mmCIF file of C-alpha atoms in Angstrom:
data_model
loop_
_atom_site.group_PDB
_atom_site.id
_atom_site.type_symbol
_atom_site.label_atom_id
_atom_site.label_comp_id
_atom_site.label_asym_id
_atom_site.label_seq_id
_atom_site.Cartn_x
_atom_site.Cartn_y
_atom_site.Cartn_z
ATOM 1 C CA MET A 719 19.383 -3.237 8.292
ATOM 2 C CA HIS A 720 15.921 -4.636 9.012
ATOM 3 C CA ILE A 721 14.435 -1.145 9.029
ATOM 4 C CA ILE A 722 15.796 -0.446 5.564
ATOM 5 C CA LEU A 723 14.454 -3.727 4.187
ATOM 6 C CA TYR A 724 11.071 -3.014 5.761
ATOM 7 C CA GLN A 725 10.993 0.437 4.158
ATOM 8 C CA ILE A 726 11.861 -1.089 0.806
ATOM 9 C CA TYR A 727 9.048 -3.613 1.301
ATOM 10 C CA ILE A 728 6.569 -0.790 1.979
ATOM 11 C CA LEU A 729 7.760 1.127 -1.088
ATOM 12 C CA LYS A 730 7.377 -2.016 -3.191
ATOM 13 C CA ARG A 731 3.784 -2.474 -2.050
ATOM 14 C CA MET A 732 2.997 1.146 -2.882
ATOM 15 C CA TYR A 733 4.637 0.697 -6.278
ATOM 16 C CA ILE A 734 2.513 -2.330 -7.133
ATOM 17 C CA ALA A 735 -0.732 -0.486 -6.405
ATOM 18 C CA SER A 736 0.245 2.629 -8.331
ATOM 19 C CA SER A 737 1.683 0.610 -11.209
ATOM 20 C CA ARG A 738 -1.604 -1.222 -11.623
ATOM 21 C CA GLN A 739 -3.506 2.071 -11.810
ATOM 22 C CA LEU A 740 -1.030 3.545 -14.291
ATOM 23 C CA ARG A 741 -1.368 0.519 -16.569
ATOM 24 C CA ARG A 742 -5.157 0.854 -16.370
ATOM 25 C CA LEU A 743 -4.975 4.554 -17.281
ATOM 26 C CA ASP A 744 -2.636 3.784 -20.170
ATOM 27 C CA SER A 745 -5.039 1.164 -21.459
ATOM 28 C CA VAL A 746 -8.085 3.431 -21.160
ATOM 29 C CA THR A 747 -6.401 6.349 -22.926
ATOM 30 C CA ARG A 748 -5.120 4.037 -25.669
ATOM 31 C CA SER A 749 -8.641 2.727 -26.289
ATOM 32 C CA LEU A 750 -9.854 6.326 -26.696
ATOM 33 C CA ILE A 751 -7.275 6.828 -29.433
ATOM 34 C CA PHE A 752 -8.403 3.726 -31.330
ATOM 35 C CA ALA A 753 -12.112 4.527 -30.896
ATOM 36 C CA ASN A 754 -11.575 8.079 -32.142
ATOM 37 C CA PHE A 755 -9.556 6.851 -35.106
ATOM 38 C CA SER A 756 -12.214 4.301 -36.029
ATOM 39 C CA GLU A 757 -15.004 6.878 -35.815
ATOM 40 C CA THR A 758 -12.982 9.366 -37.852
ATOM 41 C CA ILE A 759 -12.355 6.808 -40.602
ATOM 42 C CA GLN A 760 -16.040 5.910 -40.733
ATOM 43 C CA GLY A 761 -17.124 9.550 -40.950
ATOM 44 C CA VAL A 762 -14.360 10.893 -43.158
ATOM 45 C CA THR A 763 -16.729 11.966 -45.939
ATOM 46 C CA THR A 764 -18.902 13.935 -43.508
ATOM 47 C CA ILE A 765 -15.846 15.512 -41.884
ATOM 48 C CA ARG A 766 -14.577 16.643 -45.264
ATOM 49 C CA ALA A 767 -18.007 17.884 -46.357
ATOM 50 C CA TYR A 768 -18.263 20.190 -43.330
ATOM 51 C CA HIS A 769 -14.553 21.194 -43.484
ATOM 52 C CA THR A 770 -13.914 20.181 -39.847
ATOM 53 C CA GLN A 771 -10.660 18.317 -40.392
ATOM 54 C CA GLN A 772 -8.702 20.532 -37.989
ATOM 55 C CA ARG A 773 -11.154 19.881 -35.146
ATOM 56 C CA PHE A 774 -10.690 16.132 -35.495
ATOM 57 C CA ILE A 775 -6.917 16.495 -35.790
ATOM 58 C CA ASP A 776 -6.879 18.549 -32.573
ATOM 59 C CA LEU A 777 -9.063 15.996 -30.792
ATOM 60 C CA SER A 778 -6.802 13.165 -31.911
ATOM 61 C CA ASN A 779 -3.721 15.065 -30.753
ATOM 62 C CA GLU A 780 -5.340 15.661 -27.358
ATOM 63 C CA PHE A 781 -6.027 11.927 -26.928
ATOM 64 C CA ILE A 782 -2.461 11.091 -27.949
ATOM 65 C CA ASP A 783 -1.045 13.664 -25.514
ATOM 66 C CA ARG A 784 -3.071 12.172 -22.656
ATOM 67 C CA ASN A 785 -1.854 8.703 -23.528
ATOM 68 C CA HIS A 786 1.747 9.849 -23.676
ATOM 69 C CA ALA A 787 1.435 11.460 -20.241
ATOM 70 C CA CYS A 788 0.130 8.191 -18.778
ATOM 71 C CA HIS A 789 2.807 6.215 -20.563
ATOM 72 C CA LEU A 790 5.539 8.543 -19.282
ATOM 73 C CA ALA A 791 4.279 8.160 -15.714
ATOM 74 C CA SER A 792 4.293 4.391 -16.166
ATOM 75 C CA ALA A 793 7.854 4.450 -17.509
ATOM 76 C CA VAL A 794 9.026 6.551 -14.560
ATOM 77 C CA SER A 795 7.285 4.160 -12.190
ATOM 78 C CA ASN A 796 9.005 1.185 -13.811
ATOM 79 C CA ARG A 797 12.380 2.917 -13.512
ATOM 80 C CA PHE A 798 11.657 3.500 -9.819
ATOM 81 C CA ASP A 799 10.889 -0.206 -9.411
ATOM 82 C CA PHE A 800 14.191 -1.202 -11.025
ATOM 83 C CA THR A 801 16.012 1.178 -8.700
ATOM 84 C CA ILE A 802 14.295 -0.301 -5.651
ATOM 85 C CA MET A 803 15.136 -3.812 -6.838
ATOM 86 C CA ASP A 804 18.769 -2.813 -7.266
ATOM 87 C CA LEU A 805 18.790 -1.440 -3.714
ATOM 88 C CA THR A 806 17.167 -4.611 -2.416
ATOM 89 C CA PHE A 807 19.801 -6.816 -4.018
ATOM 90 C CA GLU A 808 22.563 -4.578 -2.688
ATOM 91 C CA PHE A 809 21.650 -5.614 0.836
#
C-alpha cells in the first residue's frame, strides 16, 4: 500500500514539472499567434500589394497548429492528473 502511494507521489511530482512546461509552451505559442495577427493587420496593404496573402495565411496556420499541439498535450496531461487523483482517493 505504501509503495503504491509513494509511486503516485512520484508521478504527481513529475506531472507538476511537465505541466508547468506545457503551460509555458502554450503561452509562448499563443503569443506568436497574436503577434503575427497584429503584424499582418498593420501590413495588410503591403501584403495585398505584393499578392502574398497565401504566404501569410500559411504562416498563421502553422502558428495555430503549433499552439493546438501544445494545447492537446496540456489537455492530455490534465486528464492524466485527474486519473492519478482518482487513484489516490481510491486508496
